[in-house]
């Protein structure tokens, strides 16, 4: 029998699978160098990664309350508790204790529930609050709630006159002084009344409750003419104020609410901390509870002021 033509190509005793042994692959010398070079690069990269992982990491910057890489955080929100100011016809905030303590399993646990009207404390008025067919709270665009902020300072006038209505001239004076328009801004109106929180008599003008107290409300607000101008002549994102209402206390027709909310401009009421803000150059983030179908709701508003 003739010897197999593969006999001299494989070691003695080789037994392959199938009718013929596996195909031999010939590798040229240049290919060997390429393969070896690639292996060297991979090994070098692995060593670098290992070395990097062993190198000491830079110490993390300690968390400083009120600061971030973006700037300083300014809280514009009053805490909710039994002293939170609500409209005289509304019930106050209630935190109803559920359980607080150590369980039988040995771990600590706390869980409560709360009751609150939509419009009280630091909160938002959604367009539907005074405009039939307006957006409810869950449909207010985020673009209305986050953006560049400006402060229109009118506390000197408001502290002299509790019934002062912020005039169109006050807004135009701000623009003239700053050399820019109020377009695309979240406009915050500082009356100075946040200093009275939560003393109802000083903040609202009366400490009485019930429908009879409405006629005794005395606090500043935005004049309807100024509100209509913001709604039609400017493109503001939202308007906020540090009083109980964007309309002044003696308003009976709530024309300022209607002018703003009809234009889709939400209102932030009972704001805090506006005295800590510059005239402009900061960012407002005002995020409410996302209540489906709500006419308003509790708001956590903050400002970020660059260092």
Short mmCIF file of C-alpha atoms in Angstrom, two decimals:
data_model
loop_
_atom_site.label_atom_id
_atom_site.label_comp_id
_atom_site.label_asym_id
_atom_site.label_seq_id
_atom_site.Cartn_x
_atom_site.Cartn_y
_atom_site.Cartn_z
CA UNK A 1 0.00 0.00 0.00
CA UNK A 2 1.29 3.43 -0.89
CA UNK A 3 2.12 5.68 2.06
CA UNK A 4 -0.24 8.53 2.69
CA UNK A 5 0.86 11.85 1.23
CA UNK A 6 0.38 13.33 4.74
CA UNK A 7 2.64 10.80 6.41
CA UNK A 8 5.71 12.99 6.44
CA UNK A 9 3.88 16.12 7.56
CA UNK A 10 2.60 14.91 10.98
CA UNK A 11 4.32 13.25 13.93
CA UNK A 12 4.37 9.51 14.22
CA UNK A 13 1.25 8.26 15.93
CA UNK A 14 -0.93 11.23 14.82
CA UNK A 15 -4.54 10.25 14.32
CA UNK A 16 -6.80 12.95 12.96
CA UNK A 17 -10.57 13.08 12.81
CA UNK A 18 -12.24 12.42 9.51
CA UNK A 19 -10.75 11.26 6.29
CA UNK A 20 -7.92 13.79 6.34
CA UNK A 21 -6.06 15.82 8.97
CA UNK A 22 -6.82 19.51 9.60
CA UNK A 23 -5.62 21.99 7.08
CA UNK A 24 -2.26 23.56 7.79
CA UNK A 25 -2.04 27.36 7.88
CA UNK A 26 1.15 28.93 6.64
CA UNK A 27 2.11 32.20 8.32
CA UNK A 28 4.71 34.41 6.72
CA UNK A 29 7.42 36.10 8.78
CA UNK A 30 5.95 39.63 8.41
CA UNK A 31 2.62 38.32 9.75
CA UNK A 32 4.41 36.91 12.78
CA UNK A 33 5.87 40.34 13.53
CA UNK A 34 2.45 41.97 13.17
CA UNK A 35 0.83 39.47 15.53
CA UNK A 36 3.62 39.75 18.07
CA UNK A 37 3.51 43.54 17.81
CA UNK A 38 -0.24 43.56 18.47
CA UNK A 39 0.23 41.34 21.49
CA UNK A 40 2.87 43.71 22.81
CA UNK A 41 0.53 46.69 22.41
CA UNK A 42 -2.28 44.88 24.23
CA UNK A 43 0.09 43.92 27.04
CA UNK A 44 1.30 47.52 27.32
CA UNK A 45 -2.24 48.84 27.47
CA UNK A 46 -3.13 46.32 30.16
CA UNK A 47 -0.13 47.39 32.23
CA UNK A 48 -1.11 51.06 31.90
CA UNK A 49 -4.68 50.32 32.97
CA UNK A 50 -3.43 48.29 35.92
CA UNK A 51 -1.01 51.03 36.91
CA UNK A 52 -3.77 53.62 36.62
CA UNK A 53 -6.01 51.55 38.82
CA UNK A 54 -3.31 51.30 41.45
CA UNK A 55 -2.55 55.03 41.40
CA UNK A 56 -4.12 56.98 44.27
CA UNK A 57 -7.34 58.74 43.30
CA UNK A 58 -7.71 62.44 44.00
CA UNK A 59 -9.58 63.14 47.21
CA UNK A 60 -13.28 63.83 46.69
CA UNK A 61 -14.33 67.41 47.32
CA UNK A 62 -16.24 67.54 50.61
CA UNK A 63 -19.93 68.33 50.25
CA UNK A 64 -20.52 71.87 51.45
CA UNK A 65 -24.15 72.70 52.26
CA UNK A 66 -25.52 75.22 49.80
CA UNK A 67 -22.71 74.81 47.27
CA UNK A 68 -22.19 72.82 44.09
CA UNK A 69 -20.03 72.85 41.01
CA UNK A 70 -22.72 75.03 39.44
CA UNK A 71 -22.66 77.65 42.19
CA UNK A 72 -24.51 78.41 45.41
CA UNK A 73 -27.93 76.96 46.09
CA UNK A 74 -30.50 79.37 47.52
CA UNK A 75 -33.67 77.81 48.92
CA UNK A 76 -36.73 79.80 47.88
CA UNK A 77 -39.17 77.57 49.77
CA UNK A 78 -40.87 77.85 53.16
CA UNK A 79 -41.03 74.56 55.07
CA UNK A 80 -44.46 72.95 55.38
CA UNK A 81 -45.69 72.52 58.96
CA UNK A 82 -48.58 73.44 61.24
CA UNK A 83 -47.68 77.15 60.88
CA UNK A 84 -47.73 77.21 57.07
CA UNK A 85 -49.87 80.06 55.77
CA UNK A 86 -52.91 79.08 53.70
CA UNK A 87 -55.76 81.10 52.24
CA UNK A 88 -58.24 81.96 55.02
CA UNK A 89 -60.88 79.60 53.61
CA UNK A 90 -58.53 76.61 53.41
CA UNK A 91 -57.52 74.13 56.09
CA UNK A 92 -53.90 74.12 57.17
CA UNK A 93 -51.16 71.60 56.53
CA UNK A 94 -51.33 68.40 58.57
CA UNK A 95 -48.59 65.82 59.04
CA UNK A 96 -50.32 62.73 60.38
CA UNK A 97 -47.92 60.42 62.16
CA UNK A 98 -48.09 56.80 61.11
CA UNK A 99 -45.22 54.88 62.65
CA UNK A 100 -41.94 56.07 64.07
CA UNK A 101 -39.64 53.86 66.09
CA UNK A 102 -37.85 50.55 66.16
CA UNK A 103 -39.56 47.54 64.69
CA UNK A 104 -39.68 44.04 66.14
CA UNK A 105 -36.92 43.18 63.68
CA UNK A 106 -34.70 45.77 65.35
CA UNK A 107 -34.39 48.43 62.64
CA UNK A 108 -35.64 52.02 62.87
CA UNK A 109 -38.52 53.00 60.59
CA UNK A 110 -40.67 56.12 60.05
CA UNK A 111 -43.63 56.63 57.69
CA UNK A 112 -46.38 59.26 57.86
CA UNK A 113 -48.96 60.89 55.60
CA UNK A 114 -49.94 64.49 55.08
CA UNK A 115 -53.01 66.49 54.16
CA UNK A 116 -52.79 69.84 52.41
CA UNK A 117 -54.75 72.10 50.09
CA UNK A 118 -53.17 72.70 46.69
CA UNK A 119 -52.77 76.43 47.26
CA UNK A 120 -50.83 77.18 50.42
CA UNK A 121 -47.24 77.56 51.52
CA UNK A 122 -44.73 77.87 48.71
CA UNK A 123 -46.73 76.57 45.76
CA UNK A 124 -47.52 76.87 42.07
CA UNK A 125 -50.70 78.01 40.32
CA UNK A 126 -51.20 75.97 37.15
CA UNK A 127 -53.01 77.64 34.22
CA UNK A 128 -56.22 75.71 34.92
CA UNK A 129 -56.46 77.44 38.33
CA UNK A 130 -58.07 80.52 36.75
CA UNK A 131 -58.48 79.56 33.10
CA UNK A 132 -60.98 76.96 31.94
CA UNK A 133 -59.22 74.61 29.57
CA UNK A 134 -55.78 75.63 30.82
CA UNK A 135 -53.06 73.09 31.51
CA UNK A 136 -53.37 71.18 34.79
CA UNK A 137 -50.34 70.81 36.99
CA UNK A 138 -49.06 67.58 35.45
CA UNK A 139 -49.02 69.21 32.00
CA UNK A 140 -47.08 72.36 32.86
CA UNK A 141 -43.95 72.16 30.65
CA UNK A 142 -40.62 71.84 32.41
CA UNK A 143 -39.43 74.77 30.29
CA UNK A 144 -41.77 76.94 32.38
CA UNK A 145 -40.26 75.70 35.64
CA UNK A 146 -36.53 75.89 34.95
CA UNK A 147 -34.71 78.86 33.48
CA UNK A 148 -32.83 82.12 34.00
CA UNK A 149 -34.20 84.17 36.86
CA UNK A 150 -34.46 87.90 37.51
CA UNK A 151 -35.54 89.81 40.62
CA UNK A 152 -37.64 92.96 40.37
CA UNK A 153 -37.04 94.74 43.67
CA UNK A 154 -40.04 96.74 44.92
CA UNK A 155 -39.81 96.15 48.67
CA UNK A 156 -39.35 99.85 49.50
CA UNK A 157 -42.73 100.68 47.96
CA UNK A 158 -44.51 97.60 49.29
CA UNK A 159 -43.34 98.02 52.87
CA UNK A 160 -44.69 101.58 52.85
CA UNK A 161 -48.00 100.54 51.30
CA UNK A 162 -49.42 97.09 52.04
CA UNK A 163 -51.84 97.44 49.14
CA UNK A 164 -49.19 98.38 46.59
CA UNK A 165 -49.64 96.89 43.13
CA UNK A 166 -46.43 96.43 41.17
CA UNK A 167 -46.74 98.70 38.18
CA UNK A 168 -45.86 98.32 34.53
CA UNK A 169 -43.44 101.18 35.13
CA UNK A 170 -41.60 99.08 37.74
CA UNK A 171 -40.99 96.37 35.14
CA UNK A 172 -39.90 98.85 32.47
CA UNK A 173 -37.59 100.56 34.96
CA UNK A 174 -35.93 97.20 35.62
CA UNK A 175 -35.36 96.67 31.91
CA UNK A 176 -33.93 100.17 31.48
CA UNK A 177 -31.59 99.73 34.44
CA UNK A 178 -30.41 96.26 33.40
CA UNK A 179 -30.21 97.04 29.68
CA UNK A 180 -32.12 93.91 28.71
CA UNK A 181 -35.69 92.67 28.39
CA UNK A 182 -37.54 90.24 30.63
CA UNK A 183 -37.98 87.81 27.74
CA UNK A 184 -37.36 84.13 28.49
CA UNK A 185 -36.91 84.81 32.21
CA UNK A 186 -38.60 83.57 35.36
CA UNK A 187 -39.58 86.91 36.88
CA UNK A 188 -39.45 87.04 40.69
CA UNK A 189 -41.15 89.99 42.39
CA UNK A 190 -39.62 90.90 45.74
CA UNK A 191 -42.02 92.77 47.99
CA UNK A 192 -40.13 92.05 51.20
CA UNK A 193 -43.17 90.42 52.81
CA UNK A 194 -41.36 87.10 53.30
CA UNK A 195 -39.90 88.69 56.45
CA UNK A 196 -43.34 88.39 58.06
CA UNK A 197 -43.72 84.65 57.46
CA UNK A 198 -45.44 82.82 59.19
CA UNK A 199 -47.18 85.54 61.24
CA UNK A 200 -50.57 85.57 59.54
CA UNK A 201 -51.62 89.01 60.77
CA UNK A 202 -48.50 90.70 59.42
CA UNK A 203 -48.18 88.54 56.32
CA UNK A 204 -51.83 88.57 55.20
CA UNK A 205 -53.14 91.62 57.01
CA UNK A 206 -55.42 89.51 59.18
CA UNK A 207 -55.17 86.40 61.32
CA UNK A 208 -58.85 85.58 60.89
CA UNK A 209 -60.07 82.47 59.11
CA UNK A 210 -63.14 81.86 56.99
CA UNK A 211 -64.89 83.73 54.20
CA UNK A 212 -65.23 86.85 56.31
CA UNK A 213 -61.45 87.28 56.39
CA UNK A 214 -61.16 87.77 52.61
CA UNK A 215 -62.18 91.44 52.78
CA UNK A 216 -59.47 92.05 55.39
CA UNK A 217 -56.53 90.81 53.32
CA UNK A 218 -53.86 93.43 52.73
CA UNK A 219 -50.64 92.52 50.92
CA UNK A 220 -48.95 93.61 47.67
CA UNK A 221 -49.37 92.00 44.26
CA UNK A 222 -48.82 92.51 40.55
CA UNK A 223 -51.06 95.06 38.83
CA UNK A 224 -53.29 93.53 36.10
CA UNK A 225 -51.93 95.98 33.51
CA UNK A 226 -48.38 94.80 34.23
CA UNK A 227 -49.54 91.17 34.06
CA UNK A 228 -51.20 91.70 30.67
CA UNK A 229 -48.02 93.35 29.38
CA UNK A 230 -45.92 90.38 30.48
CA UNK A 231 -48.41 88.02 28.83
CA UNK A 232 -48.64 89.85 25.50
CA UNK A 233 -45.53 92.00 25.06
CA UNK A 234 -42.95 89.72 26.64
CA UNK A 235 -42.24 85.99 26.59
CA UNK A 236 -41.63 85.22 30.25
CA UNK A 237 -41.52 81.64 31.50
CA UNK A 238 -43.20 82.18 34.88
CA UNK A 239 -43.82 84.86 37.51
CA UNK A 240 -43.18 84.43 41.23
CA UNK A 241 -43.82 86.57 44.31
CA UNK A 242 -43.09 86.48 48.04
CA UNK A 243 -46.71 87.10 49.08
CA UNK A 244 -49.78 84.88 49.38
CA UNK A 245 -51.07 85.73 45.90
CA UNK A 246 -49.91 87.18 42.60
CA UNK A 247 -52.98 89.45 42.87
CA UNK A 248 -52.88 91.94 45.73
CA UNK A 249 -54.91 91.20 48.84
CA UNK A 250 -57.83 93.51 48.03
CA UNK A 251 -58.38 92.05 44.56
CA UNK A 252 -61.89 90.81 43.88
CA UNK A 253 -61.67 89.84 40.21
CA UNK A 254 -58.21 88.21 40.27
CA UNK A 255 -57.40 89.86 36.95
CA UNK A 256 -53.66 89.30 37.33
CA UNK A 257 -54.15 85.56 37.75
CA UNK A 258 -56.41 85.47 34.71
CA UNK A 259 -54.02 87.45 32.50
CA UNK A 260 -51.01 85.25 33.30
CA UNK A 261 -52.65 81.84 33.48
CA UNK A 262 -54.65 82.37 30.29
CA UNK A 263 -51.30 82.87 28.54
CA UNK A 264 -49.96 79.63 30.03
CA UNK A 265 -47.67 81.47 32.47
CA UNK A 266 -47.66 79.71 35.87
CA UNK A 267 -47.40 81.69 39.09
CA UNK A 268 -45.21 80.83 42.09
CA UNK A 269 -46.55 82.19 45.38
CA UNK A 270 -45.24 82.46 48.96
CA UNK A 271 -41.61 82.39 47.85
CA UNK A 272 -38.77 82.81 50.35
CA UNK A 273 -35.17 83.98 50.19
CA UNK A 274 -35.47 86.49 47.33
CA UNK A 275 -33.33 88.96 49.30
CA UNK A 276 -30.36 86.62 48.78
CA UNK A 277 -30.52 86.86 44.98
CA UNK A 278 -28.88 89.31 42.56
CA UNK A 279 -30.94 91.22 40.02
CA UNK A 280 -30.15 88.61 37.35
CA UNK A 281 -27.56 86.02 36.33
CA UNK A 282 -28.93 83.01 38.23
CA UNK A 283 -31.03 79.96 37.42
CA UNK A 284 -34.38 79.06 38.96
CA UNK A 285 -35.52 75.47 39.40
CA UNK A 286 -39.13 75.32 40.64
CA UNK A 287 -40.46 71.76 40.63
CA UNK A 288 -43.91 70.96 42.07
CA UNK A 289 -45.53 67.66 42.89
CA UNK A 290 -46.76 66.21 39.60
CA UNK A 291 -50.44 65.97 40.53
CA UNK A 292 -52.53 64.71 37.61
CA UNK A 293 -55.36 67.15 36.99
CA UNK A 294 -54.22 69.45 39.81
CA UNK A 295 -54.82 73.20 39.76
CA UNK A 296 -51.66 73.74 41.79
CA UNK A 297 -49.49 72.10 44.40
CA UNK A 298 -46.58 72.33 46.82
CA UNK A 299 -43.44 73.66 45.19
CA UNK A 300 -39.75 73.19 45.97
CA UNK A 301 -38.10 76.22 44.42
CA UNK A 302 -34.37 76.90 44.46
CA UNK A 303 -32.01 79.32 42.76
CA UNK A 304 -28.49 78.50 41.60
CA UNK A 305 -26.20 81.52 41.77
CA UNK A 306 -22.81 81.17 40.02
CA UNK A 307 -19.75 81.80 42.20
#
